[in-house]
Short mmCIF file of C-alpha atoms in Angstrom, two decimals:
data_model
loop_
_atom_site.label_atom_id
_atom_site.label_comp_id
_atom_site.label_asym_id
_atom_site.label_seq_id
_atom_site.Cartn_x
_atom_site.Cartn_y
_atom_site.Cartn_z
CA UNK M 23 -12.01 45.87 17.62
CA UNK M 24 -9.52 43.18 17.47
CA UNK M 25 -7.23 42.30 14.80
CA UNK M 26 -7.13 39.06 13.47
CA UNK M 27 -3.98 38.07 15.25
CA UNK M 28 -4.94 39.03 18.60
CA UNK M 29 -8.47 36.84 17.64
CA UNK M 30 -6.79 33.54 16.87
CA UNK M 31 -4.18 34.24 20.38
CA UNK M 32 -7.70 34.21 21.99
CA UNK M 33 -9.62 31.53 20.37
CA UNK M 34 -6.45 28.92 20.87
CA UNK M 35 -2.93 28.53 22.43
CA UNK M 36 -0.59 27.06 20.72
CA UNK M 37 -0.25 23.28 21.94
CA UNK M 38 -3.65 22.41 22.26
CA UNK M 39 -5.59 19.75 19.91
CA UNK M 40 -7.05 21.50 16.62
CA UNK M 41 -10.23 21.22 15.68
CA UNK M 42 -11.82 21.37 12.22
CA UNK M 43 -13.00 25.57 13.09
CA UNK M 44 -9.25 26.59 13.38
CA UNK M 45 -8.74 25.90 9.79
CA UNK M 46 -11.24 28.48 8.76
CA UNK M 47 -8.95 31.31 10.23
CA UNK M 48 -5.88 30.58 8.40
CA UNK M 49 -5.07 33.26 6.03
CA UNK M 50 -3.40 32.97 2.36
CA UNK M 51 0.45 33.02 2.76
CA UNK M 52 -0.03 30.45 6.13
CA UNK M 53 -1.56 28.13 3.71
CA UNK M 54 0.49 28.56 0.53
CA UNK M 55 3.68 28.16 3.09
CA UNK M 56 1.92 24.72 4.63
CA UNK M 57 1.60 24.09 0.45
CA UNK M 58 5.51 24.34 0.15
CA UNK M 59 6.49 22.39 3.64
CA UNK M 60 4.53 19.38 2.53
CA UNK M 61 5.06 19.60 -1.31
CA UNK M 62 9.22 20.02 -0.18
CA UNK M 63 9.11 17.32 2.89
CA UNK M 64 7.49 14.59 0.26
CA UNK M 65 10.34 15.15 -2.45
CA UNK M 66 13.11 14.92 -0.10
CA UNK M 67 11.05 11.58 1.57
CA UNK M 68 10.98 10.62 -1.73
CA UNK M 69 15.00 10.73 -2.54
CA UNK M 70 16.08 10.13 1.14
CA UNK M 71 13.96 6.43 0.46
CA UNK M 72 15.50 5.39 -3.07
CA UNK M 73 19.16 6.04 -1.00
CA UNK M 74 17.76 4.25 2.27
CA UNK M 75 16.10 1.41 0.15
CA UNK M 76 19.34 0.98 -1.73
CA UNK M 77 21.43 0.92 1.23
CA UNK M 78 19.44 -1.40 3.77
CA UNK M 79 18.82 -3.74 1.13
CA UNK M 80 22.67 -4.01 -0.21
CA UNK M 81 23.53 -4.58 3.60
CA UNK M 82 20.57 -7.70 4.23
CA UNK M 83 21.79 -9.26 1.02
CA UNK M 84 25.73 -8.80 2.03
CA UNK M 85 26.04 -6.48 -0.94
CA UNK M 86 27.40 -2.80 -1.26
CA UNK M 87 25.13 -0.06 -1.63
CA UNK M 88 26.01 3.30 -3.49
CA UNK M 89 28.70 4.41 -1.62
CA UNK M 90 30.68 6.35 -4.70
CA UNK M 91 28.81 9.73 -5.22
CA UNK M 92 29.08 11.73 -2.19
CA UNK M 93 29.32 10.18 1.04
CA UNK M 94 27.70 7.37 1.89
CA UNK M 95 26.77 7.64 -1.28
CA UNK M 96 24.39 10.34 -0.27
CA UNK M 97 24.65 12.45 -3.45
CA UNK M 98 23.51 8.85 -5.64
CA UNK M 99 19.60 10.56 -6.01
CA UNK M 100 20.46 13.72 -6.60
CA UNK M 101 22.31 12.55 -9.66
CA UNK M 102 19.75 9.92 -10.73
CA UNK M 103 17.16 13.06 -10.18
CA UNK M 104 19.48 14.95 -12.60
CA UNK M 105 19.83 12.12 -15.17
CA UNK M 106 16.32 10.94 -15.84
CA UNK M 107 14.98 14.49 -17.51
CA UNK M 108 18.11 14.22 -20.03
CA UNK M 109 17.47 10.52 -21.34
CA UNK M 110 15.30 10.57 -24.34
CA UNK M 111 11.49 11.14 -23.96
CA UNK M 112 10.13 8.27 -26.53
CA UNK M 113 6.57 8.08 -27.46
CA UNK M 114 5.76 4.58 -29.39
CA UNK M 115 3.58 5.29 -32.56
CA UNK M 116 0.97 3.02 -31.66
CA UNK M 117 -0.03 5.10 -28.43
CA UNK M 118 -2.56 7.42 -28.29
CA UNK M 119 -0.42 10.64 -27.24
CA UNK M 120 -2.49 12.45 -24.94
CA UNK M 121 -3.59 9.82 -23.06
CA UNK M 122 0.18 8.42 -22.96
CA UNK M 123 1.05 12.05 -21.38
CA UNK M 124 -1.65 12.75 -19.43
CA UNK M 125 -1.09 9.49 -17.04
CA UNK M 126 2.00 10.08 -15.42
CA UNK M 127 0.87 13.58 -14.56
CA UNK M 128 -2.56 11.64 -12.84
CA UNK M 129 -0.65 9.42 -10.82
CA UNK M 130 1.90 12.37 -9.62
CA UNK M 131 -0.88 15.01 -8.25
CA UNK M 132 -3.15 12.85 -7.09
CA UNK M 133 -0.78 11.22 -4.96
CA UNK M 134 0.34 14.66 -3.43
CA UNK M 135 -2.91 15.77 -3.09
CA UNK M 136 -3.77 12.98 -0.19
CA UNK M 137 -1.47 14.06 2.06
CA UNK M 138 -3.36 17.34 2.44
CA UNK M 139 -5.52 15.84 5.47
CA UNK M 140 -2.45 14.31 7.19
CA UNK M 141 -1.75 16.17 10.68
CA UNK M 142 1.91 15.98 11.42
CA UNK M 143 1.74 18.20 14.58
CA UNK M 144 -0.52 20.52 16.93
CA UNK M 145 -1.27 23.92 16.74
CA UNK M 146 1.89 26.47 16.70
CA UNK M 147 2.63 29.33 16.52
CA UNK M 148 4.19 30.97 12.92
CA UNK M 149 5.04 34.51 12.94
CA UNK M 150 2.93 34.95 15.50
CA UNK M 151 -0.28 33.50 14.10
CA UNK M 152 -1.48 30.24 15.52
CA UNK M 153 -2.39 27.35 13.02
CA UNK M 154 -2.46 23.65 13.18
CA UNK M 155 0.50 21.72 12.02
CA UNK M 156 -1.99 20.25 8.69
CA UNK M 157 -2.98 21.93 5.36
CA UNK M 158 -6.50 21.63 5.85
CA UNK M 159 -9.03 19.18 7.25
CA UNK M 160 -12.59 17.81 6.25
CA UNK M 161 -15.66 16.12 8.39
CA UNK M 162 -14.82 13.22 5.92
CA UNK M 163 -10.95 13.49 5.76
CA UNK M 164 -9.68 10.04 5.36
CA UNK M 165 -13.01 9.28 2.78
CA UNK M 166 -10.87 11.74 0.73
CA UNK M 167 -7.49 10.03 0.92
CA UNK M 168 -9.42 6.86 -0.24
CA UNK M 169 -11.03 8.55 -3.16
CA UNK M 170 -7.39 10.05 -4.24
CA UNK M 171 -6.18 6.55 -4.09
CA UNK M 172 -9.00 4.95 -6.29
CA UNK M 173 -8.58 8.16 -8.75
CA UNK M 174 -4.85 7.34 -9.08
CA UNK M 175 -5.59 3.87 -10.30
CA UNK M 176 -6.76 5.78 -13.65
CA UNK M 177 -3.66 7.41 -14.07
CA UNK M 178 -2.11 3.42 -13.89
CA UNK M 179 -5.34 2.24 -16.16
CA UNK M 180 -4.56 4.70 -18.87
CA UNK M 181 -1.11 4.52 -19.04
CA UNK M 182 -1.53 0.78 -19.37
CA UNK M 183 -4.77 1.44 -22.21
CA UNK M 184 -2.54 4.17 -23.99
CA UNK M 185 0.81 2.55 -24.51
CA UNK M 186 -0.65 -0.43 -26.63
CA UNK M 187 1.67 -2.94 -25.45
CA UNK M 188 -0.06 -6.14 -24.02
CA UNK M 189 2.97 -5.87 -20.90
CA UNK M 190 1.43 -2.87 -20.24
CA UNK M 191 -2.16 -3.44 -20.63
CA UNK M 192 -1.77 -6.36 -18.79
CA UNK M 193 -0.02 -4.80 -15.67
CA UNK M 194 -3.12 -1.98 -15.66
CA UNK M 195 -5.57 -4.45 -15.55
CA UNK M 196 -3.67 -6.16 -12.76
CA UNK M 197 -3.35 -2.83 -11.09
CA UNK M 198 -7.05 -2.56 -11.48
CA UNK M 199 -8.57 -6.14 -9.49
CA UNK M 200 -5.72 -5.70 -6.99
CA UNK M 201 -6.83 -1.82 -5.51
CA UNK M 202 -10.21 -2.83 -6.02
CA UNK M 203 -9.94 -5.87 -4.00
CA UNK M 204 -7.83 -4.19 -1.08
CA UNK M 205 -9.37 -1.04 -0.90
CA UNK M 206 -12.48 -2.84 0.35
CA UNK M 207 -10.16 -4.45 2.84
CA UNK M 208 -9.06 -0.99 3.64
CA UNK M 209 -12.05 0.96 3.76
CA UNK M 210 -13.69 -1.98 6.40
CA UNK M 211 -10.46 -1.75 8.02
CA UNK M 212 -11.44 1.83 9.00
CA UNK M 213 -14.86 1.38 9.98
CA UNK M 214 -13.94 0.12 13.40
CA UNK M 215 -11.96 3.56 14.23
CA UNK M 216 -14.51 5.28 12.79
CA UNK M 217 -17.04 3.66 15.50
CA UNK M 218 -14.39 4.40 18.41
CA UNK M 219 -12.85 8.02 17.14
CA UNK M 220 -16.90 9.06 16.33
CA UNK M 221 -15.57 11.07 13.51
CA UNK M 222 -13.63 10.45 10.23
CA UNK M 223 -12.09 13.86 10.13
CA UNK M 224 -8.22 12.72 11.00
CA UNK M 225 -7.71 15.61 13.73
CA UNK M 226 -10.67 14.30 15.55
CA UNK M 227 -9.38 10.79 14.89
CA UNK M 228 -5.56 12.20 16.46
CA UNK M 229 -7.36 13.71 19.07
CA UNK M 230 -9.56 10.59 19.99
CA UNK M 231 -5.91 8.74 21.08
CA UNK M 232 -5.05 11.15 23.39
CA UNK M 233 -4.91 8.02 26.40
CA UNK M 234 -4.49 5.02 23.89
CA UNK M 235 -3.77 4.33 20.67
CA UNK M 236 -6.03 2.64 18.02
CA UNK M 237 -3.38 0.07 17.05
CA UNK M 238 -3.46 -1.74 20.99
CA UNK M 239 -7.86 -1.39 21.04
CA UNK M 240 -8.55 -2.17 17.16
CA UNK M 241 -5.44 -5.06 16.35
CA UNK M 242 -6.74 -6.98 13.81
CA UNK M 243 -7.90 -3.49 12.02
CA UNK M 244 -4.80 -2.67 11.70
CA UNK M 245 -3.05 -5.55 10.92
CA UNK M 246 -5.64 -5.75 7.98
CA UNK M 247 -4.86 -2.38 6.83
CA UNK M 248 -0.88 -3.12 6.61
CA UNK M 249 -1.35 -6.15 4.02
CA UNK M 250 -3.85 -3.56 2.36
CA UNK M 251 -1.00 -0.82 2.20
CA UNK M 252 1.11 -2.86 0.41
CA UNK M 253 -1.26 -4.17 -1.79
CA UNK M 254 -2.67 -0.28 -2.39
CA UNK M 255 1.34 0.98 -3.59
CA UNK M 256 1.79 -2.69 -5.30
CA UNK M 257 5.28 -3.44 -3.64
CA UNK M 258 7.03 -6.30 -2.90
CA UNK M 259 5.48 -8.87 -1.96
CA UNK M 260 2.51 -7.15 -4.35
CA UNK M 261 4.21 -5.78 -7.08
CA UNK M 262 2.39 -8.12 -9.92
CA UNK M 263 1.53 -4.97 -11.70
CA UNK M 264 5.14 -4.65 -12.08
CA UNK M 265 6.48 -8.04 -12.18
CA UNK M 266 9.73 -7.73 -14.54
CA UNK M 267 9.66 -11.33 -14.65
CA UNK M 268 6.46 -11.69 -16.19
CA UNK M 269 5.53 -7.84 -17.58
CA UNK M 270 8.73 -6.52 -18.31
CA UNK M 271 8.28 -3.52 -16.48
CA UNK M 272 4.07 -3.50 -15.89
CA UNK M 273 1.82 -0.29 -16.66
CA UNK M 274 5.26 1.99 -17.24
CA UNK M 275 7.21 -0.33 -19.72
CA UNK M 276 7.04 2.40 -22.22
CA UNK M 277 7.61 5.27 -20.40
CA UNK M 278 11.05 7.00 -20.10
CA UNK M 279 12.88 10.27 -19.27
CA UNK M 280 10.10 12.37 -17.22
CA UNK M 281 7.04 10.45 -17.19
CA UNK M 282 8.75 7.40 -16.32
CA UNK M 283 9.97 9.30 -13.18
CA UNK M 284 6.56 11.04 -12.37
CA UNK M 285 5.48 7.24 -11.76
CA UNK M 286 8.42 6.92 -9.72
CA UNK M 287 7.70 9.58 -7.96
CA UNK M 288 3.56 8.77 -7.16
CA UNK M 289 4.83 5.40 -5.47
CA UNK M 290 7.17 6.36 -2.93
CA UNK M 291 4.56 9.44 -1.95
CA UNK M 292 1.93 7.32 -2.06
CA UNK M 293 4.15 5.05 0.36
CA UNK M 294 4.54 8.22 2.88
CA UNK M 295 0.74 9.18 2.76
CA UNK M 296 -0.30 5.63 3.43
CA UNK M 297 2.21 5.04 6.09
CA UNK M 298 1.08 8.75 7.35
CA UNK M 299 -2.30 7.08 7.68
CA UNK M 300 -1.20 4.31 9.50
CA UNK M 301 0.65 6.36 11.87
CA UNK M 302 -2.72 9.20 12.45
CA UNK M 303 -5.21 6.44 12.37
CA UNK M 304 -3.55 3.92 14.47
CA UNK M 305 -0.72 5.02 16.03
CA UNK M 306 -1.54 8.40 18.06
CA UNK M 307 -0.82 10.08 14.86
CA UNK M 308 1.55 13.10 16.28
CA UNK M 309 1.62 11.96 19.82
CA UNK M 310 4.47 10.83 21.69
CA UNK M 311 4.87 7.13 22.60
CA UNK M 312 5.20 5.85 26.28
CA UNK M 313 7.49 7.24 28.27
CA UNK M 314 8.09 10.23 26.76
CA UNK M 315 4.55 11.05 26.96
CA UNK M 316 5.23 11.47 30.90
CA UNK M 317 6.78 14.67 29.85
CA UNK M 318 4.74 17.45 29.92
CA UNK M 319 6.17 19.30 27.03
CA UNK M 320 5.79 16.05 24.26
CA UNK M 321 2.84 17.34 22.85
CA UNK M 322 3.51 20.76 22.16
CA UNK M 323 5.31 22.94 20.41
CA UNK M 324 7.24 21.32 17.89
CA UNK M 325 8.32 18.11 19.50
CA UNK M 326 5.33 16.38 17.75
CA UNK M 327 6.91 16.36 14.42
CA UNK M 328 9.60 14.71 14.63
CA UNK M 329 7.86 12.07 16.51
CA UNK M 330 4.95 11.95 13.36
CA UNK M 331 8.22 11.55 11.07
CA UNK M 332 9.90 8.73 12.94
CA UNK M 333 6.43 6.94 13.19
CA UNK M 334 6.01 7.38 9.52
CA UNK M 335 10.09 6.14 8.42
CA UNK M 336 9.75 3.21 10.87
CA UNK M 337 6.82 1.98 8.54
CA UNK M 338 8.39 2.97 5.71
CA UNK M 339 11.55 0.71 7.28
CA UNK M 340 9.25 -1.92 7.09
CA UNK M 341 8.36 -1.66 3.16
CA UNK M 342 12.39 -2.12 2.69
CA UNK M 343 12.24 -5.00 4.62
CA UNK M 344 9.59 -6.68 2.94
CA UNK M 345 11.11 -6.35 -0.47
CA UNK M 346 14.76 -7.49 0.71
CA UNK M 347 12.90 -10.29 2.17
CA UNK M 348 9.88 -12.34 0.74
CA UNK M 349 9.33 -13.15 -3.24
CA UNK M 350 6.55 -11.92 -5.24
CA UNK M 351 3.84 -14.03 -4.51
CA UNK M 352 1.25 -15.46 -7.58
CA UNK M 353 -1.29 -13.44 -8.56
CA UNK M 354 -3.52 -16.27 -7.97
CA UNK M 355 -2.52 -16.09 -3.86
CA UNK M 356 -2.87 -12.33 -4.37
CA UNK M 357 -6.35 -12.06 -5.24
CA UNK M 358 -7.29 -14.87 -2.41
CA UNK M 359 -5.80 -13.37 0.15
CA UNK M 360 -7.38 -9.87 -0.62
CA UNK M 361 -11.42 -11.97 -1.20
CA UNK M 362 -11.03 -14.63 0.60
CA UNK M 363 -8.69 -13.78 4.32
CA UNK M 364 -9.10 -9.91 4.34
CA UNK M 365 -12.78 -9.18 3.36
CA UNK M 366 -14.28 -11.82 5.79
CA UNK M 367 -12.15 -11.20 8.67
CA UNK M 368 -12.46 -7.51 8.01
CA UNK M 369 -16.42 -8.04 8.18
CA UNK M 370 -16.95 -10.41 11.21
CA UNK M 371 -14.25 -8.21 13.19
CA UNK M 372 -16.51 -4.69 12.56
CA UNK M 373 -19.94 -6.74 13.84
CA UNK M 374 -17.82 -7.44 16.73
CA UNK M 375 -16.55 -4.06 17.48
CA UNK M 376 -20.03 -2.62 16.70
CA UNK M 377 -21.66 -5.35 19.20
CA UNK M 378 -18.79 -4.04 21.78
CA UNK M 379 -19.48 -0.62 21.31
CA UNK M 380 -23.52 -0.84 21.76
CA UNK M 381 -23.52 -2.92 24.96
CA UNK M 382 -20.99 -0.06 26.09
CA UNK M 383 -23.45 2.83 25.25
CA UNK M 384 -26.47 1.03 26.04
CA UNK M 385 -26.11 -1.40 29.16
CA UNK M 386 -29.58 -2.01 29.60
CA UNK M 387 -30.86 -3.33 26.37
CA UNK M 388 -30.76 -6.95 25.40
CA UNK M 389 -30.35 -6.58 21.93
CA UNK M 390 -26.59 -6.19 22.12
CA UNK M 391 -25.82 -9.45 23.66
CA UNK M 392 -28.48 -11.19 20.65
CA UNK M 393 -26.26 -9.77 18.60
CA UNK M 394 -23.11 -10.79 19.87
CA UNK M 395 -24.42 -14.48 20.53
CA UNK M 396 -25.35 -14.17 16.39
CA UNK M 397 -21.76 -12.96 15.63
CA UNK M 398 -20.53 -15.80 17.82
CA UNK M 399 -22.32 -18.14 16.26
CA UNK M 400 -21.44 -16.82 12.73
CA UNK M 401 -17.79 -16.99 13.29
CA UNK M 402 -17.80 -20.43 14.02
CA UNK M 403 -20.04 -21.49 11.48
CA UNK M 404 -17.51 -19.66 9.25
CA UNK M 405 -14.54 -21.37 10.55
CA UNK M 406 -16.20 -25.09 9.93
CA UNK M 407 -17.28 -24.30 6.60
CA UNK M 408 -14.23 -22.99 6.34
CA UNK M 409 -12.20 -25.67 7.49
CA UNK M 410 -13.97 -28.03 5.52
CA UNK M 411 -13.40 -26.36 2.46
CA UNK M 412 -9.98 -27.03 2.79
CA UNK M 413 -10.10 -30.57 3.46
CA UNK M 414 -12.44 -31.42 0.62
CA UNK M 415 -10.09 -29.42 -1.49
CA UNK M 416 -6.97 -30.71 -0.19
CA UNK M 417 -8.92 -34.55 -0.99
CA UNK M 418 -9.67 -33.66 -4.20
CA UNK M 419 -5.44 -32.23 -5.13
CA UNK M 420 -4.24 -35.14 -3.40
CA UNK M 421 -3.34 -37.83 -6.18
CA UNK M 422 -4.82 -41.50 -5.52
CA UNK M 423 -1.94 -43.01 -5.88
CA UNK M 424 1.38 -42.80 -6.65
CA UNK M 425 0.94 -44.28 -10.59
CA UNK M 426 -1.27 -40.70 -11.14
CA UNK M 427 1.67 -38.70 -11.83
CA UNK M 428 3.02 -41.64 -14.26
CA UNK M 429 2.35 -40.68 -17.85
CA UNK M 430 0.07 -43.15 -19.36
CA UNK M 431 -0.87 -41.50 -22.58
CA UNK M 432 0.30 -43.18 -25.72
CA UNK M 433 3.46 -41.54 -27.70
CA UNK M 434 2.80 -38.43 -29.09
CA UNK M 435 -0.68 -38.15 -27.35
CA UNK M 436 -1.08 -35.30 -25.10
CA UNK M 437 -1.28 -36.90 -21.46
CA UNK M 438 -4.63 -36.77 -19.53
CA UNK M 439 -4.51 -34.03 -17.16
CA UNK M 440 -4.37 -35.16 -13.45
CA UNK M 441 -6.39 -33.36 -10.37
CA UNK M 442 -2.79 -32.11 -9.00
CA UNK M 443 -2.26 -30.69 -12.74
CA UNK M 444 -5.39 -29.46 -12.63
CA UNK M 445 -4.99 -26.98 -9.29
CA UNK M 446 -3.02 -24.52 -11.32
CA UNK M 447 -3.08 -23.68 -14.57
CA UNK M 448 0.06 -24.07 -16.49
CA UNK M 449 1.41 -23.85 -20.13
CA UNK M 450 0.35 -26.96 -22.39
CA UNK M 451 3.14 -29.33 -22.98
CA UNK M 452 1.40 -31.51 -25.21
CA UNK M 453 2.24 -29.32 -28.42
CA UNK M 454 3.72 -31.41 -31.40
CA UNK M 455 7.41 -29.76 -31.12
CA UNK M 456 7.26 -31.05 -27.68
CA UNK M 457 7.78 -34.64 -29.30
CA UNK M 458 9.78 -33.74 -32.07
CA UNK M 459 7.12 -33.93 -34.60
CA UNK M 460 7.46 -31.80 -37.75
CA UNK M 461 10.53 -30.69 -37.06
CA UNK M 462 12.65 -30.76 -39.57
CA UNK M 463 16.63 -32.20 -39.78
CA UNK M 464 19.14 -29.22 -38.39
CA UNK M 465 16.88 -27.38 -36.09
CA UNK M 466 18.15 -29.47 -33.33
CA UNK M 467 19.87 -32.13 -31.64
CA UNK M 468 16.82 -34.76 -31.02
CA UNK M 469 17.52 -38.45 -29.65
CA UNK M 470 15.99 -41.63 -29.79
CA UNK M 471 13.30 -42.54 -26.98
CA UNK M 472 12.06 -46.02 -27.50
CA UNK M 473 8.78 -46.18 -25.44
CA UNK M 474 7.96 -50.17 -25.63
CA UNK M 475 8.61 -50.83 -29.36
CA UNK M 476 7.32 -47.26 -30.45
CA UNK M 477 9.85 -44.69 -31.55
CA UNK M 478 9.83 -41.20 -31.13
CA UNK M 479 11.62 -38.24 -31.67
CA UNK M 480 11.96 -35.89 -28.86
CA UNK M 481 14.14 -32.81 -29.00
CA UNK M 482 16.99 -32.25 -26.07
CA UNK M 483 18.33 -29.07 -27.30
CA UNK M 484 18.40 -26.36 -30.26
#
């Protein structure tokens, strides 16, 4: 008989692709180590970012980063990790307490739990027992990543519910329509790899981009699924669940000491799943870009790592630069560009890819090339209703002429709204303080505007 060692030596060699049977021979320590590699390797992501993101951003706005505790200021998250569990933990009296605790700790494991399915290298050898470079694996993996995701939305929901601040209910229910409208983006995003890989277990998927990767066949997927994986960790140019300018602080406003940093902590590991994601379903995963993939040795061993991890921090790279870059967009522009650009092009690009991959399996038949005809046609009926859309809309903004933006309402009448006024909604300025009605003397400095031979009272100041 053969021990179990000398059974997995047979079965595989380290450096070959894994498949899902080689993680039903791992035994209990290999899997509680894997627990510890990934559960250390995401808390040290998550503290090498907050320096990095401090740093890059100080130097593209001409600024100086932390640069006093340690060197390089290197040592500047260790001591913010140290400082948040001594500030004070404050509960408001108006929340409901164990739903006000029980969110942070949501949003924290769920977001760990995701990167279970990521592979970050081949199968090694460790202590002499061969096992895949990945906890564990499932026919369905990435369906399980996007199920995390949508679950960690509750812990964002509740904390918003539970506080019983309107900031905070407000940036929950922001949170809310913005996952649900870019997870559909997402999840179409993946159907065309899906169709190509023939599997939606990510070591298939890896395995599948052995010659080319996803990102040069399937383009537009994933350029869709970057705008969604910004929009999934609401960040900059996302963030309206935590716009300070409009929310104070969003879903966490009331949060402090530990819970406060649990949050933290979900959205800068749910920015190394997602961009973990990117890199397995799109770029090779743990493969080794052109040229080193001449060498023979790239894709074994433990070279594969490191090039999964500089994969993953060039995307992450990218999330820096977006926020030292563009503003927060409205959440007006978020919403449309999550219904009305993502969705559709999401769903005319899978009928393509589907048409492409039927006449490719089945050369013979005619009904591919009906079908591809149909999606021709559809797109371009699209993209003239489409276009007209935008002129009748653009017609109806466009003022008449120029006397439309004069006001023409008597004094102290509100003034008709206009069709450019009418495009976005704003606060009303027709409110009697506005005109310096019913104020009374010493509240502040008001001056004389003579409109014909009507007088009014209009305050300039307080």
């Amino acid at each position: 008989m053969m021990d179990q060692g000398a059974l997995q030596h047979v079965l595989a060699a380290p450096g070959v692709d894994p498949t899902l049977s080689d993680f039903n021979q791992l035994i209990w320590w290999l899997v509680l180590l894997k627990v510890g590699i990934v559960f250390v390797f995401l808390l040290l992501t998550t503290i090498f970012m907050i320096w990095l993101e401090r740093r890059v951003i100080g130097r593209m706005q001409n600024r100086p980063g932390p640069n006093r505790a340690g060197p390089f200021g290197l040592l500047q998250p260790i001591a913010d990790a140290l400082k948040l569990p001594l500030k004070e933990d404050i509960i408001p009296r108006g929340a409901d307490k164990l739903l006000f605790m029980l969110a942070p700790v949501i949003s924290g494991a769920v977001a760990f739990v995701s990167f279970a399915v990521i592979p970050w290298g081949p199968e090694v050898s460790i202590f002499h027992h061969h096992t895949p470079l990945q906890l564990t694996d499932l026919p369905v993996a990435v369906l399980l990543i996007l199920a995390m995701s949508s679950v960690g939305v509750y812990g964002i929901v509740i904390a918003g519910y539970a506080s019983g601040s309107p900031y905070s209910l407000l940036g929950a229910l922001r949170s809310a329509a913005q996952v649900i409208s870019y997870e559909i983006a997402m999840g179409l995003a993946f159907v065309a790899v899906f169709l190509y890989a023939g599997s939606l277990s990510t070591t298939a998927i890896v395995n599948a981009q052995q010659h080319e990767w996803y990102a040069w066949l399937l383009p537009v997927s994933f350029v869709i699924y970057l705008f969604t994986m910004v929009g999934e960790t609401n960040r900059l140019p996302f963030d309206l669940p935590e716009g300070e300018g409009e929310l104070v602080a969003g879903y966490h406003t009331e949060y402090s000491s530990m819970k406060f940093a649990m949050f933290y902590l979900a959205e800068y590991i749910n920015m190394t799943t997602v961009s973990g994601l990117a890199t397995t379903l799109f770029l090779g995963g743990w493969r080794a870009p052109w040229p080193l993939s001449l060498w023979s040795g790239a894709n074994s061993g433990w070279w594969p790592v490191l090039w999964f991890v500089i994969k993953v921090f060039i995307l992450l790279f990218c999330y820096i630069w977006l926020r030292g870059t563009l503003p927060r967009v409205r959440y007006d522009q978020l919403m449309d560009i999550g219904w009305k650009v993502l969705i559709p092009v999401s769903i005319v690009w899978i009928l393509l890819i589907a048409t492409v991959r039927a006449w490719r399996l089945d050369t013979h038949s005619t009904a591919p090339y009906v079908v591809f005809g149909f999606v021709i046609v559809l797109i371009l009926a699209l993209a003239w209703m489409w276009d007209s859309a935008a002129q009748q809309r653009a017609a109806r903004n466009a003022p008449s002429s120029p006397d439309d933006f004069a006001d023409t309402a008597a004094p102290g009448e509100a003034a008709a709204p206009t069709a450019s006024s009418a495009a976005f909604p704003v606060p009303p300025l027709d409110l009697p303080h506005y005109h310096g009605l019913g104020l009374e003397a010493g509240v502040g400095i008001e001056a004389d505007v003579t409109h014909s031979d009507t007088s009014t009272k209009e305050v300039t100041g307080a």
